[in-house]
PDB file of N, CA, C and O in Angstrom:
ATOM      1  N   LEU A 112       0.938  -1.094   0.026  1.00  0.00           N
ATOM      2  CA  LEU A 112      -0.130   0.471  -0.244  1.00  0.00           C
ATOM      3  C   LEU A 112       1.045   1.504  -0.301  1.00  0.00           C
ATOM      4  O   LEU A 112       1.714   1.230   0.518  1.00  0.00           O
ATOM      5  N   SER A 113       0.424   2.194  -0.961  1.00  0.00           N
ATOM      6  CA  SER A 113       1.216   3.438  -0.579  1.00  0.00           C
ATOM      7  C   SER A 113       1.036   4.263   0.864  1.00  0.00           C
ATOM      8  O   SER A 113       0.172   3.785   1.537  1.00  0.00           O
ATOM      9  N   LEU A 114       2.091   5.017   0.863  1.00  0.00           N
ATOM     10  CA  LEU A 114       1.741   5.840   2.025  1.00  0.00           C
ATOM     11  C   LEU A 114       0.949   6.478   2.214  1.00  0.00           C
ATOM     12  O   LEU A 114       0.335   6.643   3.123  1.00  0.00           O
ATOM     13  N   ARG A 115       0.158   7.090   1.048  1.00  0.00           N
ATOM     14  CA  ARG A 115      -1.114   7.717   1.301  1.00  0.00           C
ATOM     15  C   ARG A 115      -2.364   7.071   1.631  1.00  0.00           C
ATOM     16  O   ARG A 115      -3.417   7.371   2.319  1.00  0.00           O
ATOM     17  N   ARG A 116      -2.340   5.984   1.110  1.00  0.00           N
ATOM     18  CA  ARG A 116      -3.665   4.894   1.448  1.00  0.00           C
ATOM     19  C   ARG A 116      -3.211   4.760   2.530  1.00  0.00           C
ATOM     20  O   ARG A 116      -4.341   4.386   3.642  1.00  0.00           O
ATOM     21  N   GLN A 117      -2.156   4.557   3.199  1.00  0.00           N
ATOM     22  CA  GLN A 117      -2.019   3.922   4.776  1.00  0.00           C
ATOM     23  C   GLN A 117      -2.360   5.096   5.645  1.00  0.00           C
ATOM     24  O   GLN A 117      -3.652   4.827   6.606  1.00  0.00           O
ATOM     25  N   ARG A 118      -2.197   6.009   5.409  1.00  0.00           N
ATOM     26  CA  ARG A 118      -2.633   7.740   6.398  1.00  0.00           C
ATOM     27  C   ARG A 118      -4.093   7.710   6.164  1.00  0.00           C
ATOM     28  O   ARG A 118      -5.040   7.908   7.089  1.00  0.00           O
ATOM     29  N   GLN A 119      -4.346   7.666   4.792  1.00  0.00           N
ATOM     30  CA  GLN A 119      -6.253   7.703   4.553  1.00  0.00           C
ATOM     31  C   GLN A 119      -6.723   6.425   5.820  1.00  0.00           C
ATOM     32  O   GLN A 119      -7.668   6.918   6.261  1.00  0.00           O
ATOM     33  N   MET A 120      -6.491   5.110   5.245  1.00  0.00           N
ATOM     34  CA  MET A 120      -7.068   4.180   6.240  1.00  0.00           C
ATOM     35  C   MET A 120      -7.100   4.064   7.754  1.00  0.00           C
ATOM     36  O   MET A 120      -7.943   4.302   8.488  1.00  0.00           O
ATOM     37  N   CYS A 121      -6.257   5.122   8.342  1.00  0.00           N
ATOM     38  CA  CYS A 121      -5.648   5.552   9.551  1.00  0.00           C
ATOM     39  C   CYS A 121      -6.939   6.461   9.810  1.00  0.00           C
ATOM     40  O   CYS A 121      -7.775   6.453  11.145  1.00  0.00           O
ATOM     41  N   LYS A 122      -7.026   7.576   8.748  1.00  0.00           N
ATOM     42  CA  LYS A 122      -8.451   8.455   9.286  1.00  0.00           C
ATOM     43  C   LYS A 122      -9.331   8.178   9.256  1.00  0.00           C
ATOM     44  O   LYS A 122     -10.571   8.882   9.520  1.00  0.00           O
ATOM     45  N   GLU A 123      -9.935   7.068   8.432  1.00  0.00           N
ATOM     46  CA  GLU A 123     -11.332   6.199   8.337  1.00  0.00           C
ATOM     47  C   GLU A 123     -11.608   5.326   9.029  1.00  0.00           C
ATOM     48  O   GLU A 123     -12.829   5.125   9.118  1.00  0.00           O
ATOM     49  N   THR A 124     -10.961   5.150  10.123  1.00  0.00           N
ATOM     50  CA  THR A 124     -11.234   4.488  11.230  1.00  0.00           C
ATOM     51  C   THR A 124     -11.910   5.428  12.364  1.00  0.00           C
ATOM     52  O   THR A 124     -11.402   6.400  12.666  1.00  0.00           O
ATOM     53  N   ALA A 125     -12.734   4.623  13.166  1.00  0.00           N
ATOM     54  CA  ALA A 125     -12.980   5.284  14.520  1.00  0.00           C
ATOM     55  C   ALA A 125     -12.237   5.529  15.530  1.00  0.00           C
ATOM     56  O   ALA A 125     -11.375   4.722  15.866  1.00  0.00           O
ATOM     57  N   ASN A 126     -12.174   6.862  15.979  1.00  0.00           N
ATOM     58  CA  ASN A 126     -11.021   7.222  16.943  1.00  0.00           C
ATOM     59  C   ASN A 126      -9.418   6.814  16.538  1.00  0.00           C
ATOM     60  O   ASN A 126      -9.181   6.750  17.377  1.00  0.00           O
ATOM     61  N   ASP A 127      -9.650   6.792  15.376  1.00  0.00           N
ATOM     62  CA  ASP A 127      -8.119   6.756  14.716  1.00  0.00           C
ATOM     63  C   ASP A 127      -7.672   5.604  15.405  1.00  0.00           C
ATOM     64  O   ASP A 127      -6.344   5.801  15.586  1.00  0.00           O
ATOM     65  N   GLN A 128      -8.687   4.583  15.500  1.00  0.00           N
ATOM     66  CA  GLN A 128      -7.648   3.253  15.642  1.00  0.00           C
ATOM     67  C   GLN A 128      -8.069   2.505  14.385  1.00  0.00           C
ATOM     68  O   GLN A 128      -8.959   2.548  13.778  1.00  0.00           O
ATOM     69  N   ILE A 129      -7.153   1.193  14.894  1.00  0.00           N
ATOM     70  CA  ILE A 129      -7.049   0.449  13.689  1.00  0.00           C
ATOM     71  C   ILE A 129      -6.709  -1.008  14.207  1.00  0.00           C
ATOM     72  O   ILE A 129      -5.651  -1.157  14.948  1.00  0.00           O
ATOM     73  N   THR A 130      -7.398  -1.924  13.727  1.00  0.00           N
ATOM     74  CA  THR A 130      -6.750  -3.477  13.903  1.00  0.00           C
ATOM     75  C   THR A 130      -6.643  -4.141  12.812  1.00  0.00           C
ATOM     76  O   THR A 130      -6.849  -3.914  11.402  1.00  0.00           O
ATOM     77  N   SER A 131      -6.097  -5.212  12.988  1.00  0.00           N
ATOM     78  CA  SER A 131      -5.844  -6.006  12.147  1.00  0.00           C
ATOM     79  C   SER A 131      -6.998  -6.532  10.934  1.00  0.00           C
ATOM     80  O   SER A 131      -6.854  -6.584   9.716  1.00  0.00           O
ATOM     81  N   ALA A 132      -7.554  -7.101  11.717  1.00  0.00           N
ATOM     82  CA  ALA A 132      -8.990  -7.322  11.217  1.00  0.00           C
ATOM     83  C   ALA A 132      -9.553  -6.358  10.406  1.00  0.00           C
ATOM     84  O   ALA A 132     -10.129  -6.879   9.087  1.00  0.00           O
ATOM     85  N   LYS A 133      -9.413  -5.235  10.695  1.00  0.00           N
ATOM     86  CA  LYS A 133     -10.144  -3.679   9.902  1.00  0.00           C
ATOM     87  C   LYS A 133      -9.340  -3.800   9.002  1.00  0.00           C
ATOM     88  O   LYS A 133     -10.148  -3.603   7.882  1.00  0.00           O
ATOM     89  N   ILE A 134      -8.054  -4.097   8.879  1.00  0.00           N
ATOM     90  CA  ILE A 134      -7.469  -3.966   7.476  1.00  0.00           C
ATOM     91  C   ILE A 134      -7.807  -4.892   6.060  1.00  0.00           C
ATOM     92  O   ILE A 134      -7.885  -4.592   5.242  1.00  0.00           O
ATOM     93  N   GLN A 135      -8.120  -5.820   6.989  1.00  0.00           N
ATOM     94  CA  GLN A 135      -8.299  -7.170   6.126  1.00  0.00           C
ATOM     95  C   GLN A 135      -9.735  -6.591   5.383  1.00  0.00           C
ATOM     96  O   GLN A 135      -9.932  -7.371   4.374  1.00  0.00           O
ATOM     97  N   GLU A 136     -10.844  -6.748   5.957  1.00  0.00           N
ATOM     98  CA  GLU A 136     -11.968  -6.298   5.986  1.00  0.00           C
ATOM     99  C   GLU A 136     -11.641  -5.027   4.631  1.00  0.00           C
ATOM    100  O   GLU A 136     -12.357  -5.244   3.869  1.00  0.00           O
ATOM    101  N   MET A 137     -10.749  -3.854   4.824  1.00  0.00           N
ATOM    102  CA  MET A 137     -10.588  -2.918   4.379  1.00  0.00           C
ATOM    103  C   MET A 137     -10.115  -3.061   3.064  1.00  0.00           C
ATOM    104  O   MET A 137     -10.760  -2.584   1.756  1.00  0.00           O
ATOM    105  N   CYS A 138      -9.528  -3.859   2.938  1.00  0.00           N
ATOM    106  CA  CYS A 138      -8.511  -4.268   1.605  1.00  0.00           C
ATOM    107  C   CYS A 138      -8.669  -5.130   1.236  1.00  0.00           C
ATOM    108  O   CYS A 138      -7.928  -5.711   0.124  1.00  0.00           O
ATOM    109  N   GLY A 139      -9.492  -6.419   1.910  1.00  0.00           N
ATOM    110  CA  GLY A 139      -9.496  -7.766   1.209  1.00  0.00           C
ATOM    111  C   GLY A 139      -8.120  -8.464   1.296  1.00  0.00           C
ATOM    112  O   GLY A 139      -7.662  -9.498   0.351  1.00  0.00           O
ATOM    113  N   PHE A 140      -7.286  -8.010   2.291  1.00  0.00           N
ATOM    114  CA  PHE A 140      -6.217  -8.723   2.775  1.00  0.00           C
ATOM    115  C   PHE A 140      -6.243 -10.182   3.695  1.00  0.00           C
ATOM    116  O   PHE A 140      -6.999 -10.274   4.042  1.00  0.00           O
ATOM    117  N   THR A 141      -5.188 -11.002   3.541  1.00  0.00           N
ATOM    118  CA  THR A 141      -5.536 -12.254   4.175  1.00  0.00           C
ATOM    119  C   THR A 141      -4.556 -11.341   5.450  1.00  0.00           C
ATOM    120  O   THR A 141      -4.185 -10.365   5.765  1.00  0.00           O
ATOM    121  N   LYS A 142      -4.614 -12.043   6.915  1.00  0.00           N
ATOM    122  CA  LYS A 142      -4.052 -11.624   8.364  1.00  0.00           C
ATOM    123  C   LYS A 142      -2.727 -11.381   7.838  1.00  0.00           C
ATOM    124  O   LYS A 142      -2.460 -10.491   8.312  1.00  0.00           O
ATOM    125  N   GLN A 143      -1.848 -12.498   7.111  1.00  0.00           N
ATOM    126  CA  GLN A 143      -0.439 -11.984   6.990  1.00  0.00           C
ATOM    127  C   GLN A 143      -0.549 -11.177   6.320  1.00  0.00           C
ATOM    128  O   GLN A 143       0.577 -10.257   6.559  1.00  0.00           O
ATOM    129  N   GLN A 144      -0.967 -10.574   5.203  1.00  0.00           N
ATOM    130  CA  GLN A 144      -0.965  -9.371   4.184  1.00  0.00           C
ATOM    131  C   GLN A 144      -1.171  -8.189   5.675  1.00  0.00           C
ATOM    132  O   GLN A 144      -0.291  -7.173   5.368  1.00  0.00           O
ATOM    133  N   ALA A 145      -2.318  -8.202   6.064  1.00  0.00           N
ATOM    134  CA  ALA A 145      -2.044  -6.829   7.096  1.00  0.00           C
ATOM    135  C   ALA A 145      -1.564  -6.864   7.901  1.00  0.00           C
ATOM    136  O   ALA A 145      -1.065  -5.600   8.401  1.00  0.00           O
ATOM    137  N   ARG A 146      -0.368  -8.240   8.646  1.00  0.00           N
ATOM    138  CA  ARG A 146       0.521  -8.039   9.442  1.00  0.00           C
ATOM    139  C   ARG A 146       1.487  -7.061   8.609  1.00  0.00           C
ATOM    140  O   ARG A 146       2.134  -6.430   9.628  1.00  0.00           O
ATOM    141  N   SER A 147       1.656  -7.566   7.796  1.00  0.00           N
ATOM    142  CA  SER A 147       2.982  -6.932   6.924  1.00  0.00           C
ATOM    143  C   SER A 147       2.585  -5.090   7.052  1.00  0.00           C
ATOM    144  O   SER A 147       3.223  -4.340   6.995  1.00  0.00           O
ATOM    145  N   VAL A 148       1.132  -4.997   6.744  1.00  0.00           N
ATOM    146  CA  VAL A 148       0.784  -4.040   6.181  1.00  0.00           C
ATOM    147  C   VAL A 148       1.059  -2.636   7.293  1.00  0.00           C
ATOM    148  O   VAL A 148       1.771  -1.732   7.583  1.00  0.00           O
ATOM    149  N   ILE A 149       0.568  -3.340   8.508  1.00  0.00           N
ATOM    150  CA  ILE A 149       0.343  -3.143  10.347  1.00  0.00           C
ATOM    151  C   ILE A 149       2.373  -2.919  10.561  1.00  0.00           C
ATOM    152  O   ILE A 149       2.827  -1.850  11.147  1.00  0.00           O
ATOM    153  N   ASP A 150       3.260  -3.962   9.828  1.00  0.00           N
ATOM    154  CA  ASP A 150       4.845  -3.671  10.525  1.00  0.00           C
ATOM    155  C   ASP A 150       5.271  -2.599   9.739  1.00  0.00           C
ATOM    156  O   ASP A 150       5.977  -2.086  10.266  1.00  0.00           O
ATOM    157  N   LYS A 151       5.017  -2.465   8.539  1.00  0.00           N
ATOM    158  CA  LYS A 151       5.434  -1.399   7.273  1.00  0.00           C
ATOM    159  C   LYS A 151       4.957  -0.063   8.017  1.00  0.00           C
ATOM    160  O   LYS A 151       5.723   0.990   8.113  1.00  0.00           O
ATOM    161  N   MET A 152       3.275   0.101   8.711  1.00  0.00           N
ATOM    162  CA  MET A 152       2.617   1.201   9.420  1.00  0.00           C
ATOM    163  C   MET A 152       3.672   1.686  10.525  1.00  0.00           C
ATOM    164  O   MET A 152       3.848   2.735  10.620  1.00  0.00           O
ATOM    165  N   ARG A 153       3.939   0.714  11.201  1.00  0.00           N
ATOM    166  CA  ARG A 153       4.629   1.308  12.220  1.00  0.00           C
ATOM    167  C   ARG A 153       6.167   1.582  12.322  1.00  0.00           C
ATOM    168  O   ARG A 153       6.753   2.414  12.423  1.00  0.00           O
ATOM    169  N   SER A 154       7.047   0.941  11.091  1.00  0.00           N
ATOM    170  CA  SER A 154       8.083   1.167  11.299  1.00  0.00           C
ATOM    171  C   SER A 154       8.310   2.790  10.307  1.00  0.00           C
ATOM    172  O   SER A 154       9.334   3.111  10.672  1.00  0.00           O
ATOM    173  N   GLU A 155       7.199   3.243   9.496  1.00  0.00           N
ATOM    174  CA  GLU A 155       7.260   4.463   9.351  1.00  0.00           C
ATOM    175  C   GLU A 155       6.626   5.573  10.016  1.00  0.00           C
ATOM    176  O   GLU A 155       6.243   6.637  10.003  1.00  0.00           O
ATOM    177  N   LYS A 156       6.467   5.190  11.231  1.00  0.00           N
ATOM    178  CA  LYS A 156       5.839   6.240  12.513  1.00  0.00           C
ATOM    179  C   LYS A 156       4.505   6.720  12.477  1.00  0.00           C
ATOM    180  O   LYS A 156       4.351   7.403  12.626  1.00  0.00           O
ATOM    181  N   LEU A 157       3.825   5.837  11.803  1.00  0.00           N
ATOM    182  CA  LEU A 157       2.297   6.160  11.347  1.00  0.00           C
ATOM    183  C   LEU A 157       1.151   5.451  12.293  1.00  0.00           C
ATOM    184  O   LEU A 157       0.282   6.604  12.472  1.00  0.00           O
ATOM    185  N   ILE A 158       1.309   4.411  12.819  1.00  0.00           N
ATOM    186  CA  ILE A 158       0.869   4.367  13.973  1.00  0.00           C
ATOM    187  C   ILE A 158       2.152   3.544  15.276  1.00  0.00           C
ATOM    188  O   ILE A 158       2.860   3.372  15.119  1.00  0.00           O
ATOM    189  N   ASN A 159       1.232   3.583  16.239  1.00  0.00           N
ATOM    190  CA  ASN A 159       1.685   2.908  17.573  1.00  0.00           C
ATOM    191  C   ASN A 159       0.807   1.576  18.011  1.00  0.00           C
ATOM    192  O   ASN A 159      -0.496   1.848  17.788  1.00  0.00           O
ATOM    193  N   LEU A 160       1.190   0.865  18.717  1.00  0.00           N
ATOM    194  CA  LEU A 160       0.291  -0.004  19.286  1.00  0.00           C
ATOM    195  C   LEU A 160       0.377  -0.427  20.739  1.00  0.00           C
ATOM    196  O   LEU A 160       0.779   0.488  21.380  1.00  0.00           O
ATOM    197  N   ASN A 161      -1.090  -0.715  21.053  1.00  0.00           N
ATOM    198  CA  ASN A 161      -1.658   0.216  22.361  1.00  0.00           C
ATOM    199  C   ASN A 161      -2.233  -1.708  22.417  1.00  0.00           C
ATOM    200  O   ASN A 161      -3.352  -1.995  21.602  1.00  0.00           O
ATOM    201  N   GLY A 162      -2.158  -2.235  23.596  1.00  0.00           N
ATOM    202  CA  GLY A 162      -2.383  -3.485  24.224  1.00  0.00           C
ATOM    203  C   GLY A 162      -2.186  -4.832  23.557  1.00  0.00           C
ATOM    204  O   GLY A 162      -1.213  -4.567  22.748  1.00  0.00           O
ATOM    205  N   LYS A 163      -2.584  -5.682  24.046  1.00  0.00           N
ATOM    206  CA  LYS A 163      -1.765  -6.834  23.582  1.00  0.00           C
ATOM    207  C   LYS A 163      -2.888  -8.202  22.877  1.00  0.00           C
ATOM    208  O   LYS A 163      -4.033  -8.185  23.357  1.00  0.00           O
ATOM    209  N   GLY A 164      -2.226  -8.684  22.027  1.00  0.00           N
ATOM    210  CA  GLY A 164      -3.629 -10.067  21.856  1.00  0.00           C
ATOM    211  C   GLY A 164      -4.627  -9.598  20.798  1.00  0.00           C
ATOM    212  O   GLY A 164      -4.466  -8.792  20.322  1.00  0.00           O
ATOM    213  N   PRO A 165      -6.159 -10.362  21.504  1.00  0.00           N
ATOM    214  CA  PRO A 165      -6.664  -9.798  20.460  1.00  0.00           C
ATOM    215  C   PRO A 165      -7.343  -7.954  21.135  1.00  0.00           C
ATOM    216  O   PRO A 165      -8.233  -7.563  20.387  1.00  0.00           O
ATOM    217  N   ALA A 166      -6.932  -7.935  22.154  1.00  0.00           N
ATOM    218  CA  ALA A 166      -7.164  -6.677  22.622  1.00  0.00           C
ATOM    219  C   ALA A 166      -6.317  -5.361  21.828  1.00  0.00           C
ATOM    220  O   ALA A 166      -6.604  -4.035  21.827  1.00  0.00           O
ATOM    221  N   ALA A 167      -5.347  -5.600  20.800  1.00  0.00           N
ATOM    222  CA  ALA A 167      -4.431  -4.572  20.173  1.00  0.00           C
ATOM    223  C   ALA A 167      -5.286  -3.484  19.745  1.00  0.00           C
ATOM    224  O   ALA A 167      -5.827  -4.360  18.527  1.00  0.00           O
ATOM    225  N   ARG A 168      -4.615  -2.743  19.628  1.00  0.00           N
ATOM    226  CA  ARG A 168      -5.158  -1.338  18.611  1.00  0.00           C
ATOM    227  C   ARG A 168      -4.109  -0.773  18.335  1.00  0.00           C
ATOM    228  O   ARG A 168      -3.302  -0.552  19.042  1.00  0.00           O
ATOM    229  N   TYR A 169      -4.127   0.020  16.957  1.00  0.00           N
ATOM    230  CA  TYR A 169      -3.140   0.415  16.662  1.00  0.00           C
ATOM    231  C   TYR A 169      -3.764   1.673  16.085  1.00  0.00           C
ATOM    232  O   TYR A 169      -4.862   2.611  15.815  1.00  0.00           O
ATOM    233  N   VAL A 170      -3.111   3.174  16.822  1.00  0.00           N
ATOM    234  CA  VAL A 170      -3.677   4.638  16.841  1.00  0.00           C
ATOM    235  C   VAL A 170      -2.032   5.494  16.200  1.00  0.00           C
ATOM    236  O   VAL A 170      -0.893   4.779  16.256  1.00  0.00           O
ATOM    237  N   ILE A 171      -3.436   6.547  15.372  1.00  0.00           N
ATOM    238  CA  ILE A 171      -2.069   7.270  14.739  1.00  0.00           C
ATOM    239  C   ILE A 171      -0.835   7.615  15.737  1.00  0.00           C
ATOM    240  O   ILE A 171      -1.020   8.149  16.473  1.00  0.00           O
ATOM    241  N   PHE A 172       0.279   7.517  15.058  1.00  0.00           N
ATOM    242  CA  PHE A 172       1.708   7.968  16.078  1.00  0.00           C
ATOM    243  C   PHE A 172       0.654   9.623  16.527  1.00  0.00           C
ATOM    244  O   PHE A 172       0.659  10.636  15.553  1.00  0.00           O
ATOM    245  N   ASP A 173       1.928   9.377  17.822  1.00  0.00           N
ATOM    246  CA  ASP A 173       1.406  10.565  18.376  1.00  0.00           C
ATOM    247  C   ASP A 173       2.774  11.839  18.729  1.00  0.00           C
ATOM    248  O   ASP A 173       2.894  12.842  18.970  1.00  0.00           O
ATOM    249  N   GLY A 174       3.370  11.298  18.092  1.00  0.00           N
ATOM    250  CA  GLY A 174       5.174  11.817  18.158  1.00  0.00           C
ATOM    251  C   GLY A 174       5.418  11.579  19.647  1.00  0.00           C
ATOM    252  O   GLY A 174       6.293  12.254  19.772  1.00  0.00           O
ATOM    253  N   LEU A 175       4.701  11.513  20.499  1.00  0.00           N
ATOM    254  CA  LEU A 175       4.937  11.381  21.870  1.00  0.00           C
ATOM    255  C   LEU A 175       5.719  10.077  22.469  1.00  0.00           C
ATOM    256  O   LEU A 175       6.232   9.841  23.490  1.00  0.00           O
ATOM    257  N   SER A 176       5.646   9.016  21.578  1.00  0.00           N
ATOM    258  CA  SER A 176       5.797   7.700  22.347  1.00  0.00           C
ATOM    259  C   SER A 176       7.349   7.222  21.926  1.00  0.00           C
ATOM    260  O   SER A 176       7.455   7.839  21.071  1.00  0.00           O
ATOM    261  N   ASP A 177       7.659   6.560  22.647  1.00  0.00           N
ATOM    262  CA  ASP A 177       9.215   5.693  22.578  1.00  0.00           C
ATOM    263  C   ASP A 177       9.049   4.945  21.229  1.00  0.00           C
ATOM    264  O   ASP A 177      10.010   4.614  21.172  1.00  0.00           O
ATOM    265  N   ASN A 178       7.858   4.182  20.643  1.00  0.00           N
ATOM    266  CA  ASN A 178       7.907   3.446  20.201  1.00  0.00           C
ATOM    267  C   ASN A 178       8.081   3.487  18.836  1.00  0.00           C
ATOM    268  O   ASN A 178       7.988   4.563  18.000  1.00  0.00           O
TER     269      ASN A 178
END
């Protein structure tokens, strides 16, 4: 996905949060493809991880986190 589309996906989600399942739904991706997108977005400092396991949510990077 392009950087522009990644940012757009974050803005389209409720409360500026996104999940792996939401990426799968929005893009028609497999779980592995969604994971790849999440990893890329995290490495580009677009999103931060909040929570663990099924409760994991990714929020738009606020620039204040150490992640």
